[in-house]
Amino acid sequence: MWKPDRHSRQPLYEQIADHIEQRIAYGEFPPGSLLPSERKLAAELGVNRSTVIMAFDELRATGIVERRTGSGTRVSTTKWEIAPKHTPNWKRYAQGGQFLPNLPFMRKIREALTRDPSLIDFASGELAADLAPINEIAALMSEHRYTSYLGYDNPQGYIPLRQALVSYLAEHRNIRATEASILVTSGSQQSLYLITQCLLSPGDAVAIEDPSYCYSLPMFQSAGLRLFRLPVDPYGVHPEDVRALYKKHRIKMVFTNPNFHNPTGTVLAAERRKQLLEAASELALPIVEDDPFSLTAYEGTPPSPLKSMDEIGSVLYIGSFSKIAASGLRIGWMVAPREIAERLADARQQMDFGLSVIPQQVAAQFLSSSYFAPHLKRLRMQLLFKRDLLVEALNKELPDLIRFAVPSGGLHLWCKLVPEIHDGRLLEEGIRRGVVFVPGSVYGSDSGFVRFTFARARTEDIPAGVAKFAEALRAAIGG
Amino acid sequence: MWKPDRHSRQPLYEQIADHIEQRIAYGEFPPGSLLPSERKLAAELGVNRSTVIMAFDELRATGIVERRTGSGTRVSTTKWEIAPKHTPNWKRYAQGGQFLPNLPFMRKIREALTRDPSLIDFASGELAADLAPINEIAALMSEHRYTSYLGYDNPQGYIPLRQALVSYLAEHRNIRATEASILVTSGSQQSLYLITQCLLSPGDAVAIEDPSYCYSLPMFQSAGLRLFRLPVDPYGVHPEDVRALYKKHRIKMVFTNPNFHNPTGTVLAAERRKQLLEAASELALPIVEDDPFSLTAYEGTPPSPLKSMDEIGSVLYIGSFSKIAASGLRIGWMVAPREIAERLADARQQMDFGLSVIPQQVAAQFLSSSYFAPHLKRLRMQLLFKRDLLVEALNKELPDLIRFAVPSGGLHLWCKLVPEIHDGRLLEEGIRRGVVFVPGSVYGSDSGFVRFTFARARTEDIPAGVAKFAEALRAAIGG
């Protein structure tokens, strides 16, 4: 990002005016479009708002931009158009389209993090840089040559990676799969997207957990699905609810995240797993099992996936590297009957022509390397440490104002706020104090819950982050 | 892919029966699903069809599979289900979904290439391995450390790559862009997908060229768009046709590939460019300019993009590495007004959570490196050589049966077949003789055209490939 040069002899506001004029001339802001607000630009450029106002005044004086009270500053349409020419109404195009924009809270959080990367981040559901196997992957990349082939990939994914995944699934997840039943994706998100786009039709009813990560994804609404809820209690969802929803709404698919459920951290109880699979087989109902977290189990043996008990093939299994290694590799996978894997691969070809071979080669090497097991061990220890730090800080700062169950795996802690609180207000108070987290309503919950991700923040920032959150909560109660 | 062991003492058919049983047990073929045909399996495993028939007999004897005349061999539902259990009807799920499957010809070509990689490939629109900068990229990857960060990427793409693209666009394409107006995508395909999904709504009318690469993409139909044609003559599309379509159908967008048009190789004439931009500005109509080929111009200065003349911001510009460097990197880009770039980035986050940082780092390094310009020079020379070889072979083998214009850039040669021919029949005859190409109807043309890609086949295979095509054509005429 460009920043004004504080050592230059040209005044800051003039530098800024020149910079904005260039961005307009280069087409970033076409004639008629709205410029960012003075406040936003000031934050982006690291200057006082008054400096931006002076820059805008300068631009207005030359007729490059116009200001109408209450509607912000716009690029002038007269100055930039000699003849009566019309730029497309890009704003209307941006608002159109069948694919829905992200939820306002999610955009707010992302904008806050972009504006100020020093915010303590309890919101992003990913690993901190020091939890990812950066050195291991760098070592592998320097040991191997990766570019023997740089053409389009096999539609279902790079074959050696699928072979490595067959071994990984057998060894770590007790899942028997074949190369042809694996589809490599760019992550769980793409797996879910392909399922909602290609196996379901607008108007289809599906069951998702309540709360659920899926509610945070407008992709489910964009696909025109009717969503029905399976409440999650401390032992997970009730298989009876699946039967009831089938009876009432003829649901066509069940989406579940049985191990260290996002956001609640719940593990589906053994008896319910059996019953859930029985219900699925009785109703010929597909279950989509999202299993990104199970290998993070801090202690003991990680819980088995439903898929490992799936004798008749009811389960589409989704896995990913993002929460157990590195989200930046963009590597996930699905295990599915061959005709489903082929159908989704075919559709993905049309959407993006498949994945880059380089990260797939890296992932295959990493899975088969002697680095993988020690990395997992270290990850689990470090997550446990971070979880304990968060729990301790929450108990210290907010002993009476929150309630939570301590998760035994995953990246998140789900908190019930005792006082009645307005979600949006709380987030704003948090951002103002330098901390972000995800309001529970994003996951379909009523107001009054918060998801804390403890994996992403630097360990040393966790206590300070909780202190800031506690301040924000008290301010939101007071207000 | 598993192959039977010809040196084993176990008979081939038994090995195959065991192998299929394992694939069934592992869920690749759930109870009730159809196994691949005997012919297909025989090709896949490299054995005679009679061997596969013996393996199927073996499986049938144990009740693992069942055969009904005329409907192939299915996995038994009784053997694998102890209780009355029901596997989901995966076939119905695979056929459902709003996203359409690929065109039959495209699937047929892909299947043929998967079955027999020794086919001479005039169909895949990509560079041969020896045209890609494999050594250069391997050198860059060994010089640099790529994994300082492995988290989720910036939604619009890795910032140093966007900076490198700003310089690249200024230097090579005469396009002035800013970092914030660039969206890094996984290629032109993803750029088009995002535009059709996010900026247009079902029922919207759009104009595409005739013939056009876009017709080969069911994504346009999947998005529910109404497609109207702009016939391409030797000078490209007629701007008057754009006005007429706007008047009649209120088209909301124009898709064009003005430089070395796919499939015809046409370059839009200078005067028509001006008129097209005038029409766009008069009608406030957005133009999507797909520009993957222009830097392949075999001789002289590559043609400029429309975007370089776009004073008022009518053009969404799409570029890619796939046809000028390596398709396997999966790196493309769009230049768009900021609000459009942000909207598409937001949607892409929901579809796949963005791109891997590793290929983006590689691409940024490559663009800024001293390897880039010499690579382009070499690529252009080699494409010219391959084109000449193809033209010479076609003139020699089929002097009276085909007509074509010799392209001066791009990867393709577009052929009119003089005799009346059935597209599908011709393709089948070609596959039988060991050559694939794309029937023109895939691009929306009437029967009787063929697209030859000369960039993909090995240089030494081009004459033999044309000889095989000539045989196929004569057979198809005879038939």
mmCIF file of C-alpha atoms in Angstrom, chain A residues 199-330:
data_model
loop_
_atom_site.group_PDB
_atom_site.id
_atom_site.type_symbol
_atom_site.label_atom_id
_atom_site.label_comp_id
_atom_site.label_asym_id
_atom_site.label_seq_id
_atom_site.Cartn_x
_atom_site.Cartn_y
_atom_site.Cartn_z
ATOM 1 C CA LEU A 199 -25.576 -32.129 -5.888
ATOM 2 C CA LEU A 200 -28.429 -29.949 -4.686
ATOM 3 C CA SER A 201 -30.946 -27.746 -6.450
ATOM 4 C CA PRO A 202 -32.611 -24.497 -5.427
ATOM 5 C CA GLY A 203 -35.494 -25.269 -3.096
ATOM 6 C CA ASP A 204 -33.932 -28.432 -1.689
ATOM 7 C CA ALA A 205 -34.191 -28.798 2.081
ATOM 8 C CA VAL A 206 -31.034 -29.640 4.033
ATOM 9 C CA ALA A 207 -30.270 -30.004 7.735
ATOM 10 C CA ILE A 208 -27.410 -28.136 9.366
ATOM 11 C CA GLU A 209 -26.335 -27.904 12.956
ATOM 12 C CA ASP A 210 -27.434 -25.069 15.208
ATOM 13 C CA PRO A 211 -25.134 -23.264 15.781
ATOM 14 C CA SER A 212 -23.120 -24.044 12.662
ATOM 15 C CA TYR A 213 -20.219 -22.746 10.665
ATOM 16 C CA CYS A 214 -22.514 -23.177 7.673
ATOM 17 C CA TYR A 215 -24.648 -20.227 8.761
ATOM 18 C CA SER A 216 -21.627 -18.032 8.328
ATOM 19 C CA LEU A 217 -21.562 -18.995 4.643
ATOM 20 C CA PRO A 218 -24.021 -17.149 2.434
ATOM 21 C CA MET A 219 -23.139 -19.833 -0.134
ATOM 22 C CA PHE A 220 -25.920 -21.958 1.361
ATOM 23 C CA GLN A 221 -28.437 -19.196 0.727
ATOM 24 C CA SER A 222 -26.896 -18.376 -2.642
ATOM 25 C CA ALA A 223 -27.597 -21.960 -3.695
ATOM 26 C CA GLY A 224 -31.257 -21.411 -2.825
ATOM 27 C CA LEU A 225 -31.337 -24.164 -0.197
ATOM 28 C CA ARG A 226 -33.923 -24.285 2.562
ATOM 29 C CA LEU A 227 -32.004 -24.670 5.827
ATOM 30 C CA PHE A 228 -33.358 -26.570 8.823
ATOM 31 C CA ARG A 229 -31.718 -26.747 12.216
ATOM 32 C CA LEU A 230 -30.329 -29.607 14.251
ATOM 33 C CA PRO A 231 -29.732 -28.185 17.743
ATOM 34 C CA VAL A 232 -26.329 -29.095 19.208
ATOM 35 C CA ASP A 233 -26.305 -30.035 22.899
ATOM 36 C CA PRO A 234 -23.191 -31.067 24.881
ATOM 37 C CA TYR A 235 -23.271 -34.460 23.142
ATOM 38 C CA GLY A 236 -23.863 -33.140 19.647
ATOM 39 C CA VAL A 237 -26.962 -33.376 17.480
ATOM 40 C CA HIS A 238 -29.926 -35.688 18.135
ATOM 41 C CA PRO A 239 -30.370 -38.365 15.464
ATOM 42 C CA GLU A 240 -34.109 -38.222 16.202
ATOM 43 C CA ASP A 241 -34.120 -34.642 14.935
ATOM 44 C CA VAL A 242 -32.785 -35.868 11.613
ATOM 45 C CA ARG A 243 -35.670 -38.297 11.289
ATOM 46 C CA ALA A 244 -38.159 -35.597 12.239
ATOM 47 C CA LEU A 245 -36.785 -33.167 9.672
ATOM 48 C CA TYR A 246 -36.868 -35.829 7.001
ATOM 49 C CA LYS A 247 -40.470 -36.614 7.799
ATOM 50 C CA LYS A 248 -41.522 -32.994 7.799
ATOM 51 C CA HIS A 249 -39.370 -31.448 5.074
ATOM 52 C CA ARG A 250 -37.879 -34.366 3.111
ATOM 53 C CA ILE A 251 -34.384 -33.045 3.735
ATOM 54 C CA LYS A 252 -31.979 -34.192 1.039
ATOM 55 C CA MET A 253 -28.734 -33.930 2.956
ATOM 56 C CA VAL A 254 -27.338 -33.520 6.470
ATOM 57 C CA PHE A 255 -24.266 -31.359 7.110
ATOM 58 C CA THR A 256 -22.385 -32.168 10.285
ATOM 59 C CA ASN A 257 -19.067 -31.490 11.968
ATOM 60 C CA PRO A 258 -19.036 -34.201 14.635
ATOM 61 C CA ASN A 259 -15.507 -33.789 15.987
ATOM 62 C CA PHE A 260 -14.735 -30.576 17.887
ATOM 63 C CA HIS A 261 -17.672 -28.917 16.247
ATOM 64 C CA ASN A 262 -17.270 -25.380 14.992
ATOM 65 C CA PRO A 263 -18.148 -23.198 16.878
ATOM 66 C CA THR A 264 -19.050 -25.114 20.064
ATOM 67 C CA GLY A 265 -16.166 -27.612 20.325
ATOM 68 C CA THR A 266 -18.627 -30.454 20.971
ATOM 69 C CA VAL A 267 -17.780 -34.084 20.146
ATOM 70 C CA LEU A 268 -20.717 -36.179 18.979
ATOM 71 C CA ALA A 269 -21.359 -38.991 21.487
ATOM 72 C CA ALA A 270 -20.600 -42.563 20.394
ATOM 73 C CA GLU A 271 -24.170 -43.815 20.725
ATOM 74 C CA ARG A 272 -25.510 -40.916 18.670
ATOM 75 C CA ARG A 273 -23.000 -41.625 15.905
ATOM 76 C CA LYS A 274 -24.407 -45.098 15.549
ATOM 77 C CA GLN A 275 -27.957 -43.796 15.564
ATOM 78 C CA LEU A 276 -27.160 -41.087 13.068
ATOM 79 C CA LEU A 277 -25.734 -43.585 10.602
ATOM 80 C CA GLU A 278 -28.728 -45.839 11.170
ATOM 81 C CA ALA A 279 -31.107 -42.996 10.443
ATOM 82 C CA ALA A 280 -29.134 -42.123 7.312
ATOM 83 C CA SER A 281 -29.234 -45.682 6.029
ATOM 84 C CA GLU A 282 -32.890 -46.082 6.844
ATOM 85 C CA LEU A 283 -33.758 -42.883 4.973
ATOM 86 C CA ALA A 284 -31.134 -43.290 2.194
ATOM 87 C CA LEU A 285 -29.970 -39.856 3.275
ATOM 88 C CA PRO A 286 -26.463 -38.556 2.501
ATOM 89 C CA ILE A 287 -24.421 -37.143 5.358
ATOM 90 C CA VAL A 288 -21.732 -34.601 4.658
ATOM 91 C CA GLU A 289 -19.108 -34.942 7.377
ATOM 92 C CA ASP A 290 -16.784 -31.982 7.750
ATOM 93 C CA ASP A 291 -13.758 -33.137 9.746
ATOM 94 C CA PRO A 292 -11.122 -30.405 9.832
ATOM 95 C CA PHE A 293 -10.266 -30.487 13.531
ATOM 96 C CA SER A 294 -10.092 -34.042 14.840
ATOM 97 C CA LEU A 295 -6.307 -34.414 14.640
ATOM 98 C CA THR A 296 -5.917 -31.360 16.851
ATOM 99 C CA ALA A 297 -7.200 -33.412 19.859
ATOM 100 C CA TYR A 298 -4.950 -32.009 22.589
ATOM 101 C CA GLU A 299 -4.565 -35.276 24.471
ATOM 102 C CA GLY A 300 -5.257 -38.947 23.841
ATOM 103 C CA THR A 301 -6.541 -40.539 20.666
ATOM 104 C CA PRO A 302 -8.365 -38.243 18.254
ATOM 105 C CA PRO A 303 -12.048 -39.094 17.837
ATOM 106 C CA SER A 304 -12.838 -41.256 14.806
ATOM 107 C CA PRO A 305 -14.821 -39.866 11.912
ATOM 108 C CA LEU A 306 -18.327 -41.045 11.122
ATOM 109 C CA LYS A 307 -16.934 -42.124 7.774
ATOM 110 C CA SER A 308 -14.875 -44.838 9.471
ATOM 111 C CA MET A 309 -18.131 -46.502 10.591
ATOM 112 C CA ASP A 310 -19.934 -45.915 7.299
ATOM 113 C CA GLU A 311 -20.522 -49.398 5.948
ATOM 114 C CA ILE A 312 -22.954 -48.649 3.178
ATOM 115 C CA GLY A 313 -21.561 -45.394 1.813
ATOM 116 C CA SER A 314 -23.879 -42.735 3.261
ATOM 117 C CA VAL A 315 -21.113 -40.289 4.109
ATOM 118 C CA LEU A 316 -19.334 -37.712 1.966
ATOM 119 C CA TYR A 317 -16.191 -37.023 3.958
ATOM 120 C CA ILE A 318 -14.440 -33.629 3.894
ATOM 121 C CA GLY A 319 -10.931 -33.076 5.217
ATOM 122 C CA SER A 320 -8.380 -30.293 4.973
ATOM 123 C CA PHE A 321 -4.842 -29.209 5.731
ATOM 124 C CA SER A 322 -5.947 -25.765 6.824
ATOM 125 C CA LYS A 323 -6.464 -26.422 10.537
ATOM 126 C CA ILE A 324 -3.773 -29.059 11.039
ATOM 127 C CA ALA A 325 -0.953 -27.681 8.913
ATOM 128 C CA ALA A 326 -1.220 -24.524 6.846
ATOM 129 C CA SER A 327 -4.280 -22.801 5.436
ATOM 130 C CA GLY A 328 -2.086 -21.028 2.865
ATOM 131 C CA LEU A 329 -1.381 -24.273 1.025
ATOM 132 C CA ARG A 330 -5.094 -24.383 0.106
#
